[in-house]
Structure formats: C-alpha cells, structure tokens
Coordinates of C-alpha atoms and ligand atoms in Angstrom, one line a residue:
M12 CA 0.2 0.0 0.0
K13 CA 1.3 3.4 -0.8
I14 CA 0.0 6.6 0.7
Y15 CA 0.8 10.2 0.5
N16 CA 2.4 11.7 3.7
T17 CA 2.0 15.3 4.3
L18 CA 4.9 15.1 6.3
T19 CA 7.2 14.0 3.5
R20 CA 5.4 15.5 0.6
K21 CA 5.7 12.0 -1.0
I22 CA 3.8 9.3 -1.9
E23 CA 5.3 6.5 0.3
V24 CA 5.2 2.7 0.9
F25 CA 2.9 2.3 4.0
Q26 CA 5.1 0.2 6.6
P27 CA 3.3 0.4 10.0
L28 CA 5.5 -0.1 13.1
N29 CA 4.0 -3.5 14.2
P30 CA 2.4 -5.4 11.2
P31 CA -0.1 -6.2 10.9
A32 CA -1.2 -3.9 13.4
V33 CA -2.0 -0.4 12.7
N34 CA -2.3 2.6 15.0
F35 CA -4.8 5.0 13.5
Y36 CA -5.9 8.3 15.1
S37 CA -8.4 10.7 13.5
C38 CA -8.9 14.4 14.7
G39 CA -12.5 14.0 15.7
P40 CA -15.3 16.7 15.8
T41 CA -15.8 19.8 18.0
V42 CA -19.5 19.2 19.4
Y43 CA -20.9 22.5 19.4
D44 CA -23.1 22.9 16.5
F45 CA -24.4 20.5 13.4
T46 CA -22.0 18.4 11.6
H47 CA -22.4 18.9 8.2
I48 CA -21.5 17.0 5.0
G49 CA -18.3 18.9 4.5
H50 CA -16.9 16.9 7.7
M51 CA -18.6 13.8 6.3
R52 CA -16.1 13.8 3.2
T53 CA -13.2 13.8 5.5
Y54 CA -14.8 10.8 7.6
V55 CA -15.9 8.9 4.7
N56 CA -12.3 9.0 3.3
N57 CA -10.9 8.2 6.6
D58 CA -13.3 5.2 6.6
I59 CA -12.5 4.0 3.1
L60 CA -8.7 4.2 4.2
K61 CA -9.8 2.0 7.3
R62 CA -11.7 -0.5 5.4
T63 CA -9.1 -0.6 2.7
L64 CA -6.1 -1.4 5.2
T65 CA -8.7 -3.9 6.8
Y66 CA -9.4 -5.3 3.5
L67 CA -5.3 -5.9 2.4
G68 CA -5.4 -7.9 6.1
Y69 CA -4.1 -5.2 8.5
K70 CA -5.9 -5.0 11.9
V71 CA -6.8 -1.3 12.4
K72 CA -7.1 0.2 16.0
H73 CA -9.1 3.3 15.3
V74 CA -9.3 6.3 17.8
M75 CA -10.9 9.4 17.5
N76 CA -11.5 12.2 20.1
V77 CA -14.5 14.5 20.7
T78 CA -13.7 18.2 21.1
D79 CA -16.1 19.4 23.9
V80 CA -13.8 21.9 25.6
G81 CA -10.8 24.3 24.7
H82 CA -11.6 24.8 20.7
L83 CA -11.5 28.7 20.5
S84 CA -13.1 30.5 17.7
G85 CA -9.5 32.1 16.7
D86 CA -6.5 29.9 15.7
D87 CA -4.2 32.0 17.6
D88 CA -5.9 31.5 21.0
S89 CA -8.2 34.5 20.3
G90 CA -11.9 35.0 20.7
E91 CA -14.3 32.5 22.8
D92 CA -14.5 28.8 23.5
K93 CA -16.9 27.4 20.6
M94 CA -18.6 25.0 23.1
E95 CA -19.6 28.4 25.2
K96 CA -20.6 30.0 22.3
G97 CA -22.8 27.1 21.3
A98 CA -24.2 27.2 24.7
K99 CA -25.3 30.8 24.4
K100 CA -26.6 30.2 20.8
Y101 CA -28.7 27.6 21.8
G102 CA -29.9 28.6 25.2
K103 CA -28.2 25.6 27.0
T104 CA -25.6 24.3 29.1
V105 CA -22.5 23.2 27.5
W106 CA -22.9 19.6 28.7
D107 CA -26.1 19.7 27.0
V108 CA -24.7 21.1 23.9
A109 CA -21.8 18.6 24.0
K110 CA -24.4 15.8 24.1
F111 CA -26.8 16.7 21.5
Y112 CA -24.3 17.4 18.9
T113 CA -22.4 14.4 19.7
D114 CA -25.2 12.6 19.1
F115 CA -26.2 14.2 16.0
F116 CA -22.6 13.5 14.8
F117 CA -22.6 9.8 15.2
K118 CA -26.4 9.5 13.8
T119 CA -24.8 11.3 10.7
T120 CA -21.8 9.1 10.6
D121 CA -24.0 6.2 11.2
A122 CA -26.6 7.3 8.3
L123 CA -23.3 7.1 6.1
N124 CA -22.4 3.7 7.0
I125 CA -19.0 5.2 8.6
L126 CA -17.6 2.6 10.9
R127 CA -17.1 3.7 14.7
P128 CA -14.0 4.1 15.7
N129 CA -12.6 1.3 18.3
I130 CA -12.1 3.7 20.7
T131 CA -14.1 7.3 20.8
C132 CA -12.6 9.7 23.5
K133 CA -13.8 12.8 24.9
A134 CA -11.4 15.4 26.0
T135 CA -13.5 16.4 29.3
E136 CA -12.8 12.9 30.3
H137 CA -8.8 13.3 30.0
I138 CA -8.2 16.2 31.9
E139 CA -5.6 14.3 33.9
E140 CA -3.7 12.7 31.2
M141 CA -3.5 16.6 29.8
I142 CA -2.2 17.9 32.8
Q143 CA 0.3 15.0 33.2
L144 CA 1.6 15.8 29.5
I145 CA 2.0 19.6 30.3
N146 CA 4.0 18.9 33.2
R147 CA 6.4 16.6 31.3
L148 CA 6.7 19.5 28.8
K149 CA 7.3 21.9 31.7
Q150 CA 9.9 19.6 33.2
K151 CA 11.8 19.6 29.5
G152 CA 11.7 23.5 29.6
F153 CA 9.1 23.7 26.5
V154 CA 6.6 25.9 28.6
Y155 CA 6.0 29.5 30.1
E156 CA 3.3 30.8 32.1
T157 CA 1.6 34.1 32.1
K158 CA -1.3 35.7 34.3
E159 CA -3.6 34.1 31.4
A160 CA -2.3 30.8 30.5
V161 CA 0.2 28.3 30.1
Y162 CA 1.8 28.5 26.8
F163 CA 4.0 26.1 24.7
D164 CA 7.1 28.0 23.4
V165 CA 7.5 27.2 19.8
S166 CA 11.0 28.7 19.5
K167 CA 12.4 25.8 21.9
F168 CA 11.2 23.1 19.6
N169 CA 13.7 22.8 16.7
N170 CA 11.4 21.6 13.8
Y171 CA 8.5 23.6 14.5
G172 CA 6.7 24.0 10.9
K173 CA 8.0 20.7 9.4
L174 CA 4.5 19.4 8.7
S175 CA 3.3 22.7 6.9
G176 CA 6.5 23.6 5.7
Q177 CA 6.1 27.1 6.8
K178 CA 9.0 29.1 8.7
L179 CA 8.6 30.3 12.2
E180 CA 8.9 33.8 10.7
E181 CA 6.2 33.3 8.3
K182 CA 3.8 32.6 11.5
I183 CA 4.0 36.1 12.4
Q184 CA 0.7 37.4 11.9
A185 CA 0.0 41.0 11.3
V186 CA -1.6 42.2 15.1
R187 CA -5.4 42.3 14.2
E188 CA -7.6 45.0 16.0
N189 CA -10.0 44.0 18.2
V190 CA -9.0 40.7 18.7
N191 CA -8.5 39.7 22.1
V192 CA -5.2 37.6 22.6
D193 CA -2.9 37.7 25.7
T194 CA -0.5 40.4 25.4
Q195 CA 2.2 38.5 27.6
K196 CA 2.4 36.0 25.0
K197 CA 6.0 35.7 23.3
H198 CA 5.3 34.7 20.0
P199 CA 2.3 34.5 17.9
A200 CA 3.0 31.1 17.2
D201 CA 3.0 30.0 20.9
F202 CA -0.2 28.3 21.6
A203 CA -2.2 27.5 25.0
L204 CA -1.8 24.5 26.7
W205 CA -4.0 25.6 29.8
F206 CA -6.3 28.9 30.0
K207 CA -6.6 30.0 33.4
R208 CA -10.1 30.8 34.5
V209 CA -9.3 34.6 35.0
G210 CA -9.6 37.8 32.8
R211 CA -11.8 37.0 29.5
F212 CA -12.2 33.5 30.9
A213 CA -13.2 34.2 34.3
N214 CA -16.9 33.2 33.7
H215 CA -15.8 30.0 31.7
T216 CA -18.4 27.4 32.8
M217 CA -16.3 24.1 32.2
H218 CA -13.1 24.2 34.7
W219 CA -10.6 21.8 36.7
N220 CA -8.3 22.0 39.2
S221 CA -4.5 21.7 38.0
P222 CA -1.0 22.9 39.2
W223 CA -1.8 26.4 37.6
G224 CA -5.0 27.2 38.9
E225 CA -8.5 26.5 37.9
G226 CA -9.1 26.6 34.2
F227 CA -9.3 24.3 31.2
P228 CA -7.1 22.8 28.5
G229 CA -6.2 24.3 25.1
W230 CA -7.4 22.3 22.0
H231 CA -4.3 21.1 20.9
I232 CA -3.0 18.6 23.9
E233 CA -6.2 16.8 23.9
C234 CA -5.0 15.0 21.0
S235 CA -1.6 14.4 22.0
A236 CA -2.7 13.1 25.1
M237 CA -5.2 10.8 24.3
S238 CA -3.3 9.6 21.2
M239 CA -0.4 8.5 23.4
K240 CA -2.8 6.9 26.0
Y241 CA -4.6 4.8 23.4
L242 CA -2.1 4.1 20.9
G243 CA 1.3 4.5 22.2
E244 CA 4.2 7.3 21.7
T245 CA 4.3 6.6 17.9
I246 CA 1.5 5.9 15.9
D247 CA 0.9 4.8 12.1
I248 CA -1.4 7.4 10.7
H249 CA -3.1 10.4 11.7
S250 CA -5.9 12.2 9.7
G251 CA -7.7 15.4 9.7
G252 CA -8.9 17.8 6.8
I253 CA -6.2 20.0 5.3
D254 CA -7.1 22.7 7.4
H255 CA -5.5 21.1 10.5
I256 CA -2.0 21.0 8.6
P257 CA -0.7 24.5 9.6
V258 CA -1.8 24.9 13.5
H259 CA -3.5 22.1 14.7
H260 CA -1.1 19.1 13.6
E261 CA 1.7 21.3 13.7
N262 CA 1.0 22.0 17.5
E263 CA 0.3 18.5 18.3
I264 CA 3.9 17.4 16.7
A265 CA 5.5 20.2 18.8
Q266 CA 4.0 18.8 22.1
S267 CA 4.2 15.2 21.4
E268 CA 7.5 15.0 20.2
G269 CA 8.6 17.7 22.8
A270 CA 7.8 15.7 25.5
T271 CA 8.5 11.9 24.3
G272 CA 11.6 12.9 22.0
K273 CA 10.1 10.3 19.6
Q274 CA 8.6 10.6 16.2
F275 CA 4.8 11.2 16.8
V276 CA 3.2 10.1 13.7
K277 CA 4.5 8.2 10.5
I278 CA 1.9 9.1 7.9
W279 CA -0.2 12.2 8.1
F280 CA -3.2 11.5 6.0
H281 CA -5.0 14.6 5.2
N282 CA -8.3 15.3 3.3
N283 CA -9.1 18.2 1.0
F284 CA -12.2 19.7 1.1
L285 CA -15.9 19.5 0.2
T286 CA -16.8 23.1 -1.1
V287 CA -19.6 25.2 -2.4
D288 CA -18.8 27.1 -5.2
S289 CA -15.2 26.7 -4.9
Q290 CA -15.3 27.9 -1.0
K291 CA -14.8 25.4 1.7
M292 CA -18.2 24.2 3.3
S293 CA -18.2 25.6 6.8
K294 CA -20.2 26.5 9.7
S295 CA -19.0 30.2 9.4
L296 CA -19.6 30.7 5.8
G297 CA -23.2 29.3 6.4
N298 CA -22.8 27.4 3.0
F299 CA -23.4 24.0 4.6
Y300 CA -25.9 21.1 4.4
T301 CA -26.6 18.6 7.2
I302 CA -27.9 15.0 6.9
E303 CA -31.4 16.4 7.2
D304 CA -31.1 18.5 4.3
I305 CA -30.1 15.5 2.3
E306 CA -32.5 13.5 3.5
K307 CA -35.2 16.3 2.9
N308 CA -33.9 16.2 -0.8
K309 CA -34.9 12.8 -0.9
I310 CA -31.1 11.8 -1.0
N311 CA -30.0 8.5 0.5
P312 CA -27.2 9.2 2.9
V313 CA -25.2 6.4 1.6
S314 CA -25.3 7.5 -1.8
L315 CA -22.9 10.3 -0.8
R316 CA -20.3 7.8 -0.3
L317 CA -20.5 7.2 -4.0
L318 CA -20.3 10.9 -4.4
F319 CA -17.1 11.2 -2.4
L320 CA -15.6 8.0 -3.9
Q321 CA -15.6 9.3 -7.4
S322 CA -13.0 12.1 -6.6
H323 CA -9.7 11.5 -5.0
Y324 CA -9.4 12.4 -1.5
R325 CA -6.5 14.9 -2.0
Q326 CA -8.3 16.8 -4.5
P327 CA -11.1 19.5 -3.6
L328 CA -14.7 18.5 -4.4
N329 CA -17.4 20.7 -5.3
F330 CA -20.8 19.8 -4.1
T331 CA -23.9 20.5 -6.3
W332 CA -27.3 19.0 -6.0
Q333 CA -27.3 17.9 -9.4
S334 CA -24.1 15.7 -8.6
A335 CA -25.8 14.5 -5.6
R336 CA -28.9 13.5 -7.7
A337 CA -26.7 11.8 -10.2
S338 CA -24.9 9.9 -7.6
Q339 CA -28.5 8.8 -6.3
E340 CA -29.2 7.6 -9.5
A341 CA -26.0 5.7 -9.7
F342 CA -26.6 4.2 -6.5
D343 CA -30.2 3.1 -7.1
R344 CA -28.7 1.5 -10.5
L345 CA -26.1 -0.4 -8.5
K346 CA -28.7 -1.6 -5.9
E347 CA -31.0 -2.8 -8.8
I348 CA -27.8 -4.5 -10.1
A349 CA -27.0 -6.2 -6.7
L350 CA -30.5 -7.2 -6.3
E351 CA -30.6 -8.9 -9.8
L352 CA -27.6 -10.6 -9.0
K353 CA -28.7 -11.7 -5.8
N354 CA -31.8 -13.2 -7.0
S355 CA -30.3 -15.2 -9.6
N356 CA -28.3 -17.1 -7.0
S357 CA -27.3 -20.4 -8.2
S358 CA -26.3 -23.3 -6.1
T359 CA -22.6 -22.8 -6.7
R360 CA -22.6 -19.3 -5.3
K361 CA -20.6 -20.3 -2.0
L362 CA -18.1 -22.2 -4.0
V363 CA -17.6 -19.8 -6.7
K364 CA -14.4 -20.1 -8.5
L365 CA -13.3 -17.0 -9.8
T366 CA -12.0 -17.4 -13.9
N367 CA -8.8 -15.3 -14.8
K368 CA -10.8 -12.4 -15.9
S369 CA -12.5 -12.1 -12.6
I370 CA -9.2 -12.3 -10.4
D371 CA -8.1 -9.6 -12.9
F372 CA -10.7 -7.5 -12.2
Q373 CA -10.1 -8.1 -8.1
H374 CA -6.4 -7.1 -9.1
Q375 CA -7.1 -3.9 -10.6
F376 CA -9.4 -2.9 -7.7
I377 CA -6.7 -3.8 -5.2
I378 CA -4.1 -2.0 -7.5
A379 CA -6.1 1.3 -7.5
L380 CA -6.6 1.4 -3.6
E381 CA -3.0 0.3 -3.1
N382 CA -1.9 3.3 -5.3
D383 CA -2.8 6.3 -2.7
L384 CA -6.5 5.4 -2.4
Q385 CA -7.7 5.8 -6.0
T386 CA -11.2 5.5 -5.4
P387 CA -12.2 7.2 -8.6
Q388 CA -10.2 4.4 -10.5
A389 CA -11.7 1.7 -8.1
V390 CA -15.1 2.5 -8.6
A391 CA -14.6 2.7 -12.5
V392 CA -13.4 -1.0 -12.2
M393 CA -16.5 -2.1 -10.5
W394 CA -18.6 -0.8 -13.3
D395 CA -16.2 -2.4 -15.8
M396 CA -16.5 -5.6 -13.8
L397 CA -20.5 -5.2 -13.8
K398 CA -20.6 -4.5 -17.5
S399 CA -18.4 -7.5 -18.5
D400 CA -19.3 -10.9 -19.5
I401 CA -18.1 -12.7 -16.5
N402 CA -20.9 -15.0 -15.0
Y403 CA -23.6 -13.8 -12.3
D404 CA -22.1 -15.4 -9.6
E405 CA -18.7 -14.1 -10.1
K406 CA -20.4 -10.5 -10.5
Y407 CA -22.1 -11.2 -7.2
F408 CA -19.0 -12.3 -5.4
L409 CA -16.6 -9.4 -6.5
L410 CA -19.5 -6.9 -6.1
M411 CA -19.9 -8.0 -2.4
D412 CA -16.0 -8.1 -2.4
F413 CA -15.5 -4.7 -3.5
D414 CA -18.2 -3.2 -1.3
Q415 CA -16.3 -4.2 2.0
V416 CA -14.4 -0.9 0.8
F417 CA -17.0 0.9 -0.5
G418 CA -19.4 0.3 2.1
L419 CA -22.5 0.9 0.2
K420 CA -24.3 -1.8 1.9
L421 CA -25.0 -3.4 -1.3
D422 CA -25.4 -7.1 0.7
E423 CA -28.6 -5.5 2.4
V424 CA -30.5 -4.8 -1.0
V425 CA -33.7 -6.5 -0.6
E426 CA -36.9 -6.6 -2.9
E427 CA -39.0 -3.5 -1.8
K428 CA -42.3 -4.7 -0.4
I429 CA -45.0 -3.1 -2.7
P430 CA -48.3 -2.2 -0.8
D431 CA -51.4 -4.1 -1.4
E432 CA -53.3 -0.8 -2.5
I433 CA -50.3 -0.4 -5.5
I434 CA -50.8 -4.0 -6.5
K435 CA -54.6 -3.5 -6.8
L436 CA -54.5 -0.2 -9.0
A437 CA -52.0 -1.7 -11.0
K438 CA -54.5 -4.6 -11.8
E439 CA -57.2 -2.1 -12.6
R440 CA -55.2 -0.4 -15.1
V441 CA -54.4 -3.8 -16.7
E442 CA -58.3 -4.2 -16.9
Y443 CA -58.9 -0.9 -18.2
K444 CA -56.3 -1.2 -20.9
Q445 CA -57.9 -4.6 -21.9
K446 CA -61.1 -3.0 -22.1
K447 CA -59.6 0.0 -24.3
G448 CA -60.4 2.3 -21.4
F449 CA -56.8 4.2 -22.1
Q450 CA -57.8 7.2 -20.6
K451 CA -59.0 5.5 -17.4
A452 CA -55.5 3.4 -17.5
D453 CA -53.5 6.6 -17.5
E454 CA -55.5 8.2 -14.5
V455 CA -54.7 5.2 -12.7
R456 CA -51.1 5.4 -13.7
E457 CA -51.1 8.9 -12.5
L458 CA -52.6 7.9 -9.2
I459 CA -50.2 5.2 -8.6
E460 CA -47.4 7.7 -9.4
K461 CA -48.7 10.1 -7.1
K462 CA -48.2 7.3 -4.5
G463 CA -44.7 7.3 -5.1
Y464 CA -44.7 4.0 -7.3
K465 CA -44.1 3.8 -11.0
I466 CA -45.1 0.7 -13.6
E467 CA -42.8 -0.1 -16.3
D468 CA -44.5 -2.4 -19.0
T469 CA -42.3 -5.3 -20.0
K470 CA -42.8 -7.9 -22.5
D471 CA -44.4 -10.3 -19.9
G472 CA -46.6 -7.9 -18.4
Y473 CA -45.5 -5.1 -16.1
K474 CA -43.1 -4.3 -13.1
I475 CA -43.8 -2.0 -10.3
K476 CA -40.9 0.1 -8.8
K477 CA -40.7 2.5 -6.0
I478 CA -39.9 6.2 -7.3
Ligands
AMP524 P1 -14.1 20.4 13.3 O1 -15.5 20.0 13.9 O2 -14.4 21.8 12.6 O3 -12.8 20.2 13.9 O4 -14.0 19.6 11.8 C1 -13.9 18.2 11.7 C2 -13.3 17.8 10.5 O5 -14.0 17.9 9.6 C3 -11.8 18.1 10.6 O6 -10.5 17.4 10.4 C4 -11.7 19.5 9.6 O7 -10.7 19.2 8.5 C5 -12.9 18.4 8.7 N1 -13.7 19.2 7.5 C6 -14.2 20.6 8.0 N2 -14.9 21.1 7.2 C7 -14.6 20.4 5.9 C8 -14.8 20.5 4.4 N3 -15.7 21.4 4.0 N4 -14.6 19.5 3.9 C9 -13.8 18.2 4.2 N5 -13.4 18.3 5.5 C10 -13.6 19.2 6.5
ZN525 ZN1 -6.8 16.6 16.8

C-alpha cells in the first residue's frame, strides 16, 4: 500500500510499526453545532482508508477524539470557546450542547455507514492525562506561564513548522485589531496548553483544578494526550482535514515530540475539502448542508459515499445538488444490479471459483486502492466488472468483495415490498387497458405515481417500482 504523507510530501510505501497492527488516530468533531456533509467527506475518506487497510489484511485500531472543551474560535488563541458560544446560541448548558451534537454527529456517521472508531474519547474525560503531559513538557523546558495561560514555546522546538513547511518567521501574523489575545504571549505561534479561569475566561463554565489554578485545556493538547494514551507514543497514521495542517497538527507534533523525543506520527493523512462554489463548506460561511437537508432532498445518505468515492481524497470536490442526484441515481442502479445478481443465486454461489478475468478485476481494484487510495479508479473497475461478460455468481461475489471497502451496504438490498393498494391499482390499470379504457388506465398510472410508485411495461406484463 502506498499513501501520500503530508510530512514528507511524497507518496510512500506504508510500513506500519508492528504489522499487521495499524494504529490510526483521527481528529474528531468539535461538538458545538450541527455536523455537516463537508465534515463527512473527511470521515468517509478516513473510513475508506480504514476499510482498505482491513481489506488488505491489516488489523486497524482506530481512535477518534470528541472535542468538547477548549477549541477557541481563533487559531491564535483568540476569541471564545466554541462550546460556550454554542451554549449561548442555543440557550443550553455546555454539557447539553456537547451531548446533543455528539449524538447528532454519530447519527450522521451511522447514516453514511461510517464504521465507528474502536475507541471514541472525549477531551473532558482526559483532563488528568493532559495535565500530566503539560507537566512533562514543563520539566523539559518547553512551557512558560503568563497571568492568563500556560503556553508552549515554539522557539524551543527545533522542527516547528516541518509539517506545513512554513518557517516560524512566516507565522508571525499581523496584529489584528479588536482581537483579544494575551499580551504576555511571547510569539504569535506559541499556543495555549492551559487557559486559566481569569480575565476573559473568568466565567468559563467548564473548569478543572490544575497546578496552574482553575482552568481548562487548550485544544491541541487533547489529541497528543489521548493518542498517546490509547495508541502509544509513535503511531502509524493520523488523519484530519487539510485545514488542520498549519496549526493544529503542527502543534500536536511539537507537544508530542517535545515530550517524548520520539517521532509522533509516521503518516499524516489529510483530506481536501468539500466545497460549494469553490469555497470550503463551513459553519462560518453558512454554506453547509446537514444530513437532514440531504434526506429532505430525497437523497439517500449512503449515496454520498459514492459521490465522495468518485473524487480523489487529495482533490477538492465541489458539491452541487445535481451531482448528489446523479450519485443517487447511480446508487439506485447499483442496488438494482445487486438485487438482480442476488436473485439469480445459483447453487454454486458459496463455492464460486473465479476465472482469470475475475481475478484480473480484483487485482485492478486492489492496485487502484494501493496507489494512494485511487477510489475513482476503483469505482470504474467495479462498473467495468459489472458490464463484463463474467458470470452472475462471479459478479455478485466481486461486488460484495468490493463493497467491503466502498461500504454501500449492497449486501443488504432487498426487494421492496409493494403495498397491496398499489398492486390492486396496477391490476385495475391492466383491466382498463384490456377494455381499451386508455384514458382511465392513464389516470390510474398517474395515481400510482402520486403515491410514489411507477409502472414499467415489460414484454411479460409490467413491473412496479418505487420512485
Ligand atoms: P471540526 O469539527 O471543525 O474540527 O472539523 C472536523 C473535521 O472535518 C476536521 O478534520 C476538518 O478538517 C474537517 N472538515 C471541516 N470542514 C470540511 C470540509 N468542508 N470538507 C472536508 N473536511 C472538512
Ligand atoms: Zn486533533
């Protein structure tokens, strides 16, 4: 398997530390508002990576955090805690906000058939681990304290900027007006490990005791602390969206490697954005759609997987309703084919022996995925395979085999039960036609369509399908 590594800027041969074990950490959601399908592009691609590795025989241990404290609205430690902001906006407690949006997040990932991580860990349940890690950094001389916070001093970490390739000097942002940042902070790129419950945070709802007084952790430290706790000091793969590269992941590296002196992550796997009119789909721009919008537009959430699979994870993907509907149609077609193949079940199904042509399709599929997850190519192999002249048993076998990675739930397709009322109307229509009452027959057809079904005339009679 080859994967692009943001750290080396190269496509590398993937060599986990202890094969077949793979330790995989994903940055999870900040649960202060509705998750949207932009986030889902990143989580679907993480899921495809995980399923691919499993398909190839690796044993993946996947950990994802849930950020429920400490993520401020500004990347430079300015602004408000997003959780507190969410609580104010919705008139609820921060704890209720966290619970509600965490549930909404998992409702969404389940609807997209994204496999749940082996371990999901909340920041608020790992305060002790974060304090210990800050202490470790303090002992090694990486931190300084101000009246407002405890900071990581980036000038003490030699390789700061190695992930994004940015030099420290480039990180010096122009001083922005009206932005509330700690004046005692030494360098703009220094970042908070712990915020004290003073000054602008005097009324912060979530707070814990620490060697630096009451307060709450900064955002970045949670990922280092939880990743180390559950996966060890060096992990195989760490994922997130490309927006995390310059600050969040750079900071995770500084904290983790500063504390342990070891390489933190072997492969950094970053997903490009889902965009709308070429702009990142985001809460702040208000150009986002949630799973509820998707369902309201009669798009099956699972069909979004097909949409995402059709573009490579390192390229931006522009979302339009037209493309979503096209994927939905392709998905419906795929389900029909899966059902047809399933119903053609022959007695040899379980013992299906692949011919050379089928083996070749399987190879092409693996080659595409092993080449930095070329999912568009893998999907094309699937369609070629379905259009080919290999027999139905082999097609069904390969389709189910490929779907272990695609996760389109094609093994669950079942014949839709047509309601008795529709069957009765369809029979009435045939009777009208036989009596040459064509106008009446058309009226019945329209009525059937209004009720969500359509009649397709075939050479042996007709077929009823759900619209
Ligand atoms: P957040 O809750 O903002 O930390 O985002 C959760 C994950 O979704 C992060 O890995 C982000 O990089 C990613 N993400 C946010 N917006 C998008 C988008 N429009 N397209 C793809 N990934 C995104
Ligand atoms: Zn993170």
